[in-house]
Short mmCIF file of C-alpha atoms in Angstrom, two decimals:
data_model
loop_
_atom_site.label_atom_id
_atom_site.label_comp_id
_atom_site.label_asym_id
_atom_site.label_seq_id
_atom_site.Cartn_x
_atom_site.Cartn_y
_atom_site.Cartn_z
CA MET A 5 -0.41 -18.00 -27.96
CA LYS A 6 -2.92 -17.21 -24.54
CA LEU A 7 -1.52 -14.94 -22.16
CA THR A 8 -1.52 -17.46 -20.05
CA LYS A 9 1.71 -18.38 -21.11
CA LEU A 10 3.54 -15.42 -21.35
CA ILE A 11 2.56 -13.99 -17.56
CA LYS A 12 2.64 -15.07 -14.37
CA VAL A 13 2.30 -13.13 -11.46
CA ASP A 14 4.98 -13.01 -8.16
CA ASN A 15 3.44 -15.08 -5.17
CA TRP A 16 4.86 -12.21 -2.79
CA PHE A 17 2.70 -9.46 -4.78
CA SER A 18 -0.53 -11.93 -4.56
CA ARG A 19 -0.17 -13.00 -1.00
CA SER A 20 -1.79 -10.70 2.85
CA ILE A 21 2.09 -9.85 4.20
CA ASN A 22 2.02 -10.38 8.14
CA LEU A 23 4.38 -9.33 10.14
CA GLU A 24 5.52 -11.64 12.39
CA ARG A 25 5.04 -14.51 9.75
CA ASP A 26 7.08 -13.49 7.28
CA LYS A 27 9.49 -10.91 9.27
CA SER A 28 12.71 -13.57 8.26
CA SER A 29 11.54 -13.81 4.83
CA LEU A 30 14.61 -12.22 2.04
CA ASP A 31 11.93 -13.33 -0.90
CA ALA A 32 9.31 -10.74 0.22
CA VAL A 33 12.45 -8.10 0.92
CA ASN A 34 13.70 -9.41 -2.16
CA ALA A 35 10.43 -8.40 -3.57
CA TYR A 36 9.23 -5.30 -1.45
CA VAL A 37 10.01 -2.35 -4.48
CA PRO A 38 11.35 0.85 -2.57
CA THR A 39 8.06 3.88 -2.74
CA SER A 40 8.52 7.16 -2.89
CA THR A 41 6.52 7.44 0.44
CA ALA A 42 8.68 4.63 1.20
CA ILE A 43 11.68 6.72 0.86
CA LYS A 44 10.66 9.83 2.93
CA THR A 45 8.86 7.67 6.26
CA LEU A 46 12.90 5.89 5.61
CA ARG A 47 14.42 9.40 5.34
CA LEU A 48 12.78 10.73 8.20
CA ILE A 49 13.31 7.92 10.87
CA LEU A 50 17.81 8.26 9.47
CA LYS A 51 17.50 11.54 11.20
CA THR A 52 16.56 10.44 14.33
CA PHE A 53 19.14 8.09 15.18
CA ASN A 54 20.63 10.20 17.53
CA ASN A 55 20.96 10.57 21.24
CA SER A 56 18.15 14.52 21.03
CA LYS A 57 15.05 14.90 22.49
CA ILE A 58 13.57 14.02 19.01
CA SER A 59 9.94 13.20 18.10
CA ARG A 60 10.29 9.28 16.69
CA SER A 61 6.44 8.33 16.74
CA TRP A 62 5.38 7.58 13.12
CA SER A 63 1.63 6.56 11.90
CA LEU A 64 1.69 5.71 8.84
CA ILE A 65 -2.55 6.29 6.82
CA GLY A 66 -3.54 4.04 3.42
CA PRO A 67 -6.02 2.30 2.58
CA TYR A 68 -5.52 -1.67 2.60
CA GLY A 69 -3.21 -2.49 0.24
CA SER A 70 -0.41 0.37 0.08
CA GLY A 71 2.80 -1.23 0.70
CA LYS A 72 2.16 -0.39 4.52
CA SER A 73 2.48 -3.80 6.02
CA SER A 74 5.68 -4.42 3.49
CA PHE A 75 6.86 -1.30 4.59
CA GLY A 76 7.24 -2.79 7.74
CA ILE A 77 8.69 -6.40 6.47
CA PHE A 78 11.43 -4.17 4.69
CA LEU A 79 11.86 -2.21 7.83
CA ASN A 80 12.29 -4.81 9.95
CA ALA A 81 15.39 -5.92 7.07
CA LEU A 82 17.42 -2.93 7.01
CA LEU A 83 17.62 -2.82 10.81
CA GLN A 84 19.39 -6.19 11.58
CA PRO A 85 22.53 -6.64 12.26
CA SER A 86 24.83 -4.92 9.37
CA ASN A 87 26.42 -8.10 8.51
CA SER A 88 22.83 -10.38 7.71
CA GLU A 89 21.66 -10.79 4.68
CA GLN A 90 18.21 -9.30 5.65
CA SER A 91 19.73 -5.60 6.19
CA LYS A 92 22.63 -5.91 2.47
CA LEU A 93 19.37 -6.71 0.69
CA ALA A 94 17.71 -3.90 2.32
CA ILE A 95 20.98 -1.39 1.63
CA THR A 96 20.71 -2.84 -1.76
CA LYS A 97 17.43 -2.15 -2.32
CA ILE A 98 17.29 1.19 -0.99
CA ALA A 99 20.78 2.37 -3.81
CA GLU A 100 18.07 1.31 -6.90
CA ILE A 101 16.18 4.28 -5.85
CA ASP A 102 18.24 6.56 -3.80
CA VAL A 103 22.07 6.07 -4.30
CA GLU A 104 22.94 8.99 -1.14
CA LEU A 105 19.94 7.30 1.59
CA SER A 106 21.94 3.67 1.26
CA ARG A 107 25.04 5.04 2.21
CA ALA A 108 23.55 6.95 4.66
CA TYR A 109 22.00 3.84 6.21
CA ASP A 110 24.97 1.93 5.69
CA GLN A 111 28.00 4.43 7.92
CA LYS A 112 24.91 4.45 10.12
CA LEU A 113 24.46 0.57 10.93
CA LYS A 114 27.93 -0.18 10.21
CA ASN A 115 29.47 -3.20 12.56
CA SER A 116 26.22 -3.15 14.71
CA ASP A 117 23.94 -5.46 15.38
CA GLY A 118 21.37 -3.41 14.01
CA CYS A 119 18.58 -2.94 16.25
CA ILE A 120 15.78 -4.81 18.61
CA ASN A 121 12.66 -4.94 16.09
CA ILE A 122 8.94 -5.30 18.26
CA LEU A 123 7.17 -6.83 15.41
CA LEU A 124 3.19 -6.99 16.28
CA THR A 125 0.34 -7.67 13.84
CA GLY A 126 -2.88 -5.40 15.74
CA SER A 127 -5.69 -8.31 16.22
CA PHE A 128 -9.37 -7.29 18.54
CA GLU A 129 -7.81 -6.89 21.68
CA GLY A 130 -6.48 -4.95 24.63
CA LEU A 131 -3.22 -3.49 23.95
CA PRO A 132 -0.69 -3.41 26.43
CA LYS A 133 -0.80 -6.80 27.34
CA LYS A 134 0.06 -7.62 23.09
CA LEU A 135 2.54 -5.67 23.12
CA PHE A 136 3.21 -6.07 26.93
CA ASN A 137 4.37 -9.89 25.41
CA ALA A 138 5.67 -8.88 22.13
CA ILE A 139 8.26 -7.26 23.80
CA ALA A 140 9.01 -10.62 26.29
CA ASP A 141 9.60 -12.77 23.02
CA VAL A 142 11.97 -10.19 21.54
CA ILE A 143 13.66 -10.45 24.40
CA ASN A 144 13.63 -14.45 24.53
CA GLU A 145 15.30 -14.21 21.00
CA SER A 146 17.65 -10.84 21.27
CA ILE A 147 20.95 -11.66 21.20
CA ILE A 148 21.76 -9.60 25.16
CA GLU A 149 23.74 -11.29 27.50
CA LYS A 150 21.68 -14.08 29.34
CA SER A 151 21.94 -12.12 32.77
CA PHE A 152 20.09 -9.35 31.25
CA LYS A 153 17.28 -11.31 29.95
CA ASN A 154 17.00 -13.36 33.09
CA LYS A 155 16.37 -9.97 35.14
CA LEU A 156 14.07 -8.91 32.43
CA LEU A 157 11.44 -12.20 31.63
CA SER A 158 11.43 -11.57 35.68
CA PHE A 159 9.80 -8.56 35.66
CA TYR A 160 7.68 -9.17 32.14
CA LYS A 161 6.27 -12.84 34.58
CA GLU A 162 5.39 -10.65 37.57
CA HIS A 163 2.76 -8.72 35.34
CA SER A 164 2.43 -10.34 32.25
CA LYS A 165 -1.33 -11.46 33.96
CA GLU A 166 -2.84 -8.05 33.70
CA PRO A 167 0.21 -5.45 32.55
CA SER A 168 -1.14 -2.15 32.49
CA SER A 169 0.89 1.36 30.56
CA ASP A 170 2.63 2.06 32.61
CA ASP A 171 4.64 -1.31 33.62
CA VAL A 172 4.89 -2.03 28.66
CA ILE A 173 6.58 1.86 29.18
CA GLU A 174 9.13 0.46 31.95
CA LEU A 175 9.97 -3.14 31.21
CA LEU A 176 11.35 -1.14 27.35
CA GLN A 177 13.10 1.32 29.62
CA ARG A 178 14.88 -1.40 31.34
CA LEU A 179 15.42 -3.37 27.90
CA GLN A 180 17.25 0.32 26.80
CA LYS A 181 19.51 0.07 30.82
CA SER A 182 20.24 -3.55 29.39
CA ILE A 183 21.52 -2.46 26.46
CA VAL A 184 23.64 0.49 27.08
CA ASP A 185 24.92 -2.20 29.99
CA SER A 186 25.23 -4.75 27.22
CA LYS A 187 28.48 -5.93 24.98
CA PHE A 188 26.20 -5.40 21.85
CA GLN A 189 25.82 -2.04 19.16
CA ILE A 190 22.72 -2.60 19.44
CA GLN A 191 21.72 1.10 17.77
CA GLY A 192 18.38 1.37 18.71
CA ILE A 193 14.64 -0.90 19.45
CA SER A 194 12.40 -0.19 16.56
CA ILE A 195 8.30 -0.82 17.33
CA THR A 196 5.45 -1.61 14.23
CA ILE A 197 2.11 -2.58 14.84
CA ASP A 198 0.40 -3.02 12.04
CA GLU A 199 -3.86 -3.16 11.58
CA LEU A 200 -3.44 -0.52 14.65
CA GLY A 201 -7.14 0.13 13.80
CA LYS A 202 -8.30 -3.18 15.07
CA HIS A 203 -7.14 -2.69 18.61
CA VAL A 204 -8.39 1.09 18.23
CA GLU A 205 -11.64 -0.58 17.84
CA TYR A 206 -11.42 -2.83 20.06
CA ALA A 207 -10.82 0.61 22.89
CA GLY A 208 -13.90 1.86 21.32
CA SER A 209 -16.29 -1.00 22.08
CA ASN A 210 -14.57 -2.25 25.40
CA GLN A 211 -13.28 0.97 26.98
CA LYS A 212 -12.96 -0.96 30.56
CA ASP A 213 -10.30 -3.07 29.29
CA GLY A 214 -9.56 -1.42 25.96
CA ASP A 215 -6.61 0.94 27.25
CA ILE A 216 -5.26 2.55 23.61
CA TYR A 217 -3.57 5.39 25.94
CA VAL A 218 -0.05 3.21 26.24
CA LEU A 219 -0.30 5.13 22.51
CA GLN A 220 0.58 8.40 23.93
CA LYS A 221 2.26 7.05 27.05
CA LEU A 222 4.71 5.46 24.19
CA ALA A 223 4.76 8.07 21.73
CA GLU A 224 5.36 10.65 24.51
CA TYR A 225 8.47 8.70 25.88
CA SER A 226 10.36 7.91 22.40
CA VAL A 227 11.12 11.34 22.55
CA SER A 228 12.88 10.80 25.46
CA GLU A 229 17.01 10.96 24.64
CA SER A 230 18.68 8.31 24.81
CA GLU A 231 21.56 6.33 24.00
CA VAL A 232 19.05 3.47 22.69
CA PRO A 233 15.98 5.73 20.92
CA ILE A 234 13.00 4.00 20.73
CA PHE A 235 11.57 4.42 16.91
CA PHE A 236 7.71 3.79 16.71
CA ASN A 237 5.77 3.36 14.53
CA VAL A 238 1.95 2.37 13.57
CA MET A 239 -0.14 1.37 10.66
CA LEU A 240 -3.72 2.21 10.14
CA HIS A 241 -6.27 3.24 7.24
CA GLN A 242 -7.78 5.87 8.63
CA GLY A 243 -6.75 8.00 11.56
CA ILE A 244 -7.24 7.21 14.93
CA GLU A 245 -9.77 10.26 15.72
CA PHE A 246 -12.00 8.03 12.85
CA TYR A 247 -12.72 5.16 15.41
CA ALA A 248 -13.80 7.17 17.51
CA LYS A 249 -16.87 8.86 16.11
CA GLU A 250 -19.55 6.56 17.37
CA LEU A 251 -17.21 7.79 21.08
CA ASP A 252 -18.55 10.08 23.25
CA SER A 253 -17.16 13.53 22.37
CA GLU A 254 -15.06 13.23 26.24
CA THR A 255 -13.74 10.45 23.90
CA LYS A 256 -13.03 11.95 20.98
CA ALA A 257 -11.36 14.78 22.72
CA GLU A 258 -8.67 12.48 24.41
CA TRP A 259 -8.03 10.15 21.33
CA ARG A 260 -7.58 13.20 19.16
CA LYS A 261 -4.66 14.42 21.41
CA ILE A 262 -3.18 10.63 20.92
CA GLN A 263 -3.57 10.56 17.11
CA GLY A 264 -1.72 14.05 17.65
CA ARG A 265 1.86 12.65 19.59
CA PHE A 266 2.35 11.15 16.14
CA GLU A 267 3.88 12.41 12.73
CA GLU A 268 1.30 11.59 10.75
CA ILE A 269 2.63 9.58 6.89
CA SER A 270 0.00 9.38 3.92
CA PHE A 271 0.90 5.73 2.86
CA ILE A 272 -0.72 6.64 -0.66
CA GLU A 273 1.16 6.01 -3.56
CA GLY A 274 0.39 8.09 -7.26
CA PRO A 275 -0.14 5.65 -9.70
CA GLU A 276 3.86 5.77 -11.25
CA GLN A 277 4.89 3.92 -7.96
CA SER A 278 1.99 1.79 -8.56
CA MET A 279 2.72 1.46 -11.64
CA ARG A 280 5.65 0.60 -11.73
CA VAL A 281 5.12 -2.27 -8.26
CA ILE A 282 3.19 -3.88 -10.95
CA ALA A 283 5.83 -3.63 -13.12
CA LYS A 284 7.69 -5.80 -10.38
CA ALA A 285 4.93 -8.53 -10.01
CA LEU A 286 4.91 -9.55 -13.54
CA LYS A 287 6.93 -12.20 -15.16
CA HIS A 288 7.15 -11.93 -18.19
CA ASP A 289 8.27 -15.21 -20.65
CA LEU A 290 8.66 -13.02 -23.99
CA LYS A 291 10.71 -13.81 -27.34
CA GLN A 292 12.28 -10.23 -28.75
CA SER A 293 10.39 -10.97 -30.72
CA GLN A 294 7.21 -10.64 -28.94
CA VAL A 295 9.27 -8.07 -27.15
CA ALA A 296 9.35 -5.47 -30.08
CA LYS A 297 6.04 -6.22 -31.26
CA VAL A 298 4.70 -5.13 -27.69
CA LYS A 299 6.93 -1.97 -28.06
CA THR A 300 5.52 -1.38 -31.25
CA ASP A 301 1.94 -1.22 -30.56
CA LEU A 302 3.02 1.48 -27.32
CA LYS A 303 4.30 4.49 -29.41
CA VAL A 304 0.74 5.55 -30.96
CA PRO A 305 -0.46 5.21 -27.03
CA VAL A 306 2.03 6.45 -25.60
CA GLN A 307 2.48 9.44 -27.88
CA ALA A 308 -0.88 10.23 -27.21
CA LEU A 309 -0.67 9.96 -22.79
CA LEU A 310 2.67 12.17 -23.39
CA LYS A 311 0.33 15.19 -25.63
CA ALA A 312 -1.95 14.71 -23.47
CA LYS A 313 0.33 15.26 -20.42
CA ILE A 314 -1.22 12.63 -18.06
CA PHE A 315 2.21 11.78 -16.64
CA PRO A 316 3.81 14.23 -16.08
CA ASN A 317 7.32 12.76 -15.11
CA MET A 318 7.40 10.85 -18.47
CA THR A 319 8.78 13.35 -21.55
CA LYS A 320 10.10 11.35 -23.89
CA ILE A 321 8.60 8.42 -26.05
CA ARG A 322 11.32 5.57 -26.12
CA GLU A 323 10.91 6.45 -22.14
CA GLY A 324 7.02 5.88 -22.46
CA VAL A 325 7.35 3.14 -24.54
CA ASN A 326 10.82 0.96 -22.56
CA PHE A 327 7.83 1.73 -18.83
CA PHE A 328 4.70 0.18 -20.48
CA SER A 329 6.38 -2.31 -21.68
CA GLU A 330 6.66 -3.97 -18.11
CA VAL A 331 3.59 -4.00 -17.26
CA PHE A 332 1.91 -5.83 -20.51
CA PRO A 333 -0.30 -6.76 -20.96
CA PHE A 334 -2.68 -3.66 -19.92
CA HIS A 335 -3.09 -1.20 -21.34
CA PRO A 336 -1.04 2.02 -20.50
CA LEU A 337 -4.80 3.56 -18.89
CA THR A 338 -5.53 1.11 -17.27
CA ALA A 339 -2.07 0.40 -15.73
CA TYR A 340 -2.64 4.15 -14.52
CA ILE A 341 -6.92 3.46 -13.57
CA LEU A 342 -6.63 0.90 -12.05
CA PRO A 343 -4.43 1.59 -8.52
CA LEU A 344 -7.11 4.57 -8.18
CA LEU A 345 -10.62 2.54 -8.44
CA ALA A 346 -8.82 -0.05 -6.00
CA GLN A 347 -7.85 3.10 -3.46
CA LYS A 348 -11.19 4.22 -4.08
CA LEU A 349 -12.99 0.78 -3.10
CA ALA A 350 -10.03 0.29 -0.97
CA GLN A 351 -11.91 -0.39 2.06
CA ASN A 352 -13.52 -3.98 0.72
CA GLU A 353 -9.95 -5.06 0.27
CA ARG A 354 -10.31 -5.35 -3.52
CA THR A 355 -6.35 -4.27 -4.79
CA VAL A 356 -4.30 -4.37 -7.00
CA PHE A 357 -2.38 -7.66 -5.92
CA THR A 358 -6.11 -8.88 -5.22
CA PHE A 359 -6.98 -8.53 -8.97
CA LEU A 360 -3.20 -9.95 -10.24
CA GLY A 361 -3.83 -13.05 -8.25
CA SER A 362 -7.57 -12.83 -8.69
CA SER A 363 -8.83 -16.19 -10.94
CA GLU A 364 -12.64 -14.94 -9.99
CA THR A 365 -14.64 -14.04 -13.96
CA PHE A 366 -11.89 -11.03 -14.82
CA GLY A 367 -9.68 -11.40 -12.35
CA PHE A 368 -7.00 -10.91 -13.63
CA GLN A 369 -5.85 -14.46 -13.85
CA ASP A 370 -8.99 -15.50 -15.87
CA LEU A 371 -8.21 -12.64 -18.63
CA ILE A 372 -4.87 -13.92 -19.48
CA GLU A 373 -6.27 -17.18 -19.71
CA GLU A 374 -9.25 -15.79 -22.82
CA LEU A 375 -6.80 -13.43 -23.98
CA ASP A 376 -4.23 -14.13 -26.90
CA PHE A 377 -1.18 -12.42 -27.83
CA PRO A 378 -1.01 -9.38 -28.02
CA ASP A 379 -4.33 -8.48 -27.33
CA ALA A 380 -3.91 -5.81 -23.73
CA ILE A 381 -6.52 -6.21 -20.57
CA MET A 382 -8.58 -2.93 -21.55
CA PRO A 383 -10.58 -0.53 -18.99
CA HIS A 384 -13.83 -2.27 -19.37
CA HIS A 385 -12.13 -5.34 -18.46
CA ILE A 386 -11.08 -3.37 -14.69
CA PHE A 387 -15.22 -2.16 -15.07
CA ASP A 388 -16.25 -5.95 -14.99
CA TYR A 389 -13.72 -7.79 -12.55
CA PHE A 390 -15.28 -4.77 -9.95
CA VAL A 391 -19.12 -4.97 -11.11
CA ASN A 392 -19.02 -9.04 -10.43
CA ASN A 393 -17.07 -8.67 -7.93
CA GLN A 394 -17.40 -6.12 -5.92
CA GLY A 395 -20.08 -3.50 -7.19
CA SER A 396 -22.39 -4.67 -4.53
CA TYR A 397 -20.45 -3.80 -1.41
CA ILE A 398 -19.11 0.13 -2.39
CA PHE A 399 -20.66 1.73 0.36
CA ASP A 400 -19.78 5.15 -0.52
CA HIS A 401 -22.58 6.73 -1.36
CA LEU A 402 -22.04 8.84 -4.59
CA THR A 403 -19.90 6.11 -6.37
CA HIS A 404 -22.02 3.12 -6.17
CA ARG A 405 -24.93 6.00 -7.64
CA ARG A 406 -22.78 6.08 -10.28
CA TRP A 407 -22.30 2.75 -10.64
CA ILE A 408 -25.49 1.96 -10.54
CA GLU A 409 -26.05 4.93 -13.29
CA VAL A 410 -23.99 3.06 -15.10
CA LEU A 411 -24.97 -0.49 -14.87
CA ASN A 412 -28.05 1.16 -15.96
CA ALA A 413 -27.06 2.49 -18.78
CA ILE A 414 -26.02 -0.61 -20.68
CA ASP A 415 -28.54 -2.70 -19.42
CA ARG A 416 -30.83 -0.14 -21.53
CA ALA A 417 -28.44 -0.46 -24.38
CA GLY A 418 -30.12 -3.67 -25.18
CA ASP A 419 -28.72 -5.19 -28.96
CA GLN A 420 -25.28 -2.21 -28.62
CA ASP A 421 -22.34 -4.24 -30.34
CA VAL A 422 -19.62 -5.13 -27.80
CA LYS A 423 -17.55 -2.56 -28.69
CA ALA A 424 -20.21 0.51 -28.00
CA LEU A 425 -20.63 -1.78 -24.80
CA ASN A 426 -16.82 -1.60 -23.83
CA ILE A 427 -16.48 2.41 -24.72
CA LEU A 428 -19.17 3.33 -22.70
CA LYS A 429 -18.76 0.75 -20.09
CA THR A 430 -15.09 2.94 -19.98
CA ILE A 431 -16.34 6.40 -19.90
CA GLY A 432 -18.75 5.37 -16.61
CA LEU A 433 -15.34 4.37 -15.37
CA LEU A 434 -13.90 7.58 -16.58
CA ASN A 435 -16.89 8.75 -15.09
CA ILE A 436 -16.39 6.99 -11.33
CA ILE A 437 -12.68 7.81 -11.43
CA GLY A 438 -12.24 11.04 -12.96
CA THR A 439 -11.68 13.57 -10.19
CA LEU A 440 -9.31 11.24 -8.25
CA ALA A 441 -6.94 11.01 -11.98
CA ASN A 442 -7.72 14.34 -12.90
CA LEU A 443 -8.73 12.60 -16.43
CA ARG A 444 -11.81 13.09 -18.78
CA SER A 445 -13.56 11.36 -20.89
CA SER A 446 -12.67 12.93 -23.37
CA HIS A 447 -13.02 12.14 -27.97
CA ASP A 448 -9.11 12.01 -26.93
CA LEU A 449 -8.63 10.03 -24.34
CA LEU A 450 -11.12 7.92 -25.57
CA SER A 451 -9.43 8.15 -29.21
CA ILE A 452 -6.55 6.66 -27.25
CA LEU A 453 -8.09 2.93 -26.04
CA TYR A 454 -10.44 2.30 -29.55
CA GLY A 455 -9.28 4.17 -32.45
CA SER A 456 -11.00 7.08 -33.83
CA LYS A 457 -12.99 4.88 -36.50
CA ILE A 458 -14.65 2.30 -34.23
CA LEU A 459 -15.16 5.60 -31.45
CA ASP A 460 -16.79 7.99 -33.71
CA LYS A 461 -19.03 5.26 -34.97
CA SER A 462 -19.92 3.98 -30.92
CA LEU A 463 -20.20 7.36 -29.96
CA VAL A 464 -23.27 7.92 -32.49
CA SER A 465 -24.76 4.60 -31.37
CA LEU A 466 -24.59 5.88 -27.33
CA GLN A 467 -25.93 9.54 -27.60
CA LYS A 468 -28.58 8.26 -29.85
CA ARG A 469 -30.37 5.98 -27.80
CA SER A 470 -29.82 8.56 -24.68
CA LEU A 471 -27.06 6.04 -23.41
CA ILE A 472 -24.32 9.12 -23.45
CA THR A 473 -24.66 13.08 -23.44
CA TYR A 474 -21.62 15.04 -24.77
CA ARG A 475 -20.82 17.48 -21.59
CA LYS A 476 -19.42 20.28 -24.10
CA HIS A 477 -18.09 23.22 -21.43
CA LYS A 478 -15.99 19.62 -20.03
CA ASP A 479 -14.86 18.41 -22.83
CA GLU A 480 -16.10 14.83 -21.82
CA TYR A 481 -18.71 12.48 -22.11
CA ALA A 482 -21.17 11.90 -19.51
CA VAL A 483 -23.11 8.83 -18.50
#
């Protein structure tokens, strides 16, 4: 039976998240898997729910597809009124990972009207005006009394043509005062800007009207003591300073100061966290006998992986088998390698989730159309996907050179059988991502994938053709 009849991908994991479009979606919140980085960030935010003078600005930095946008949607849901479905669902999702943190948020937001949430997706234009407009839109939709709302919108209209950074701060100050004077129990103002790099890039090429100093002013203002604190999250692929690399030294120094106003959070998950998200994305329709077959087939590779200590947080075979059965049809090592490879090539937006939704050649949808149960997706399948759909656009010189070396070896292989070619591709893939994963293409690791009998025959053949070599000092095969 073809795998496509047994496995589907939740649509939320194969589409791009947009803060403004998806901010009210319960499905987006339900699909979210709070990762260790997300929990860490939520703990930091929780600590700042007070009147004290404390930094409330964070820059979440991570590659495309690392979950920053999804986190923005989740945070927005969490900070809705406490009686809303969104907030209740978010609290429940946190409880699945951290009961104590869930209770703390539940207590903090109990019987409240949550926060006023300003969500913004970056674009190639000046930031002050877009942010000024976004604040006005939220004021217009907010629950605060009409009299306060009219005064705030009147100020907005007076300055809406060319708002400055100071106008943005002034509008927020007035909004804070209106909240204090209102009858509602609003806990704060949360500002989240996704894809901030687009505004920063615009500022770099349009320094006259591409003012990003609003970031510094807003970060500094968020430190202020207030009954209505401002929480400020920005999301980028690289630090702000990175976007100034082609600019003059004075601008670089100024942008470095802006970056220093934010507490930087590396939004990159380890492989185990990424695999948990993959497991959530896959929807299995397996019979009990098929689940039993998958688990039986997993016992030998999982035992070998535990022995090799590739997954240090996993020590029991039953635990490992149960975990990896949830990421079927991925072989355990494939599930481990995929997010690492996507991370290495993420600037080109070939992420784990574009792979899962992809019907391109060797994409997940294409593979499950071809593979029969209980066949698994192996590392060489992932190699084929990235080579066919990504390889020519790799900007990292060293990575690109290694791809070319492996491809040249495959061309020289000529009439090698398919199994030997697949082992060659896997060795090449492990050579490319080995430093990231602390994986070596050792005999022990390769035998987990292909079995010793097939492996030994193929290795002899590949070495005889000078397609691979064995590095004794590293205990690894290399293309």
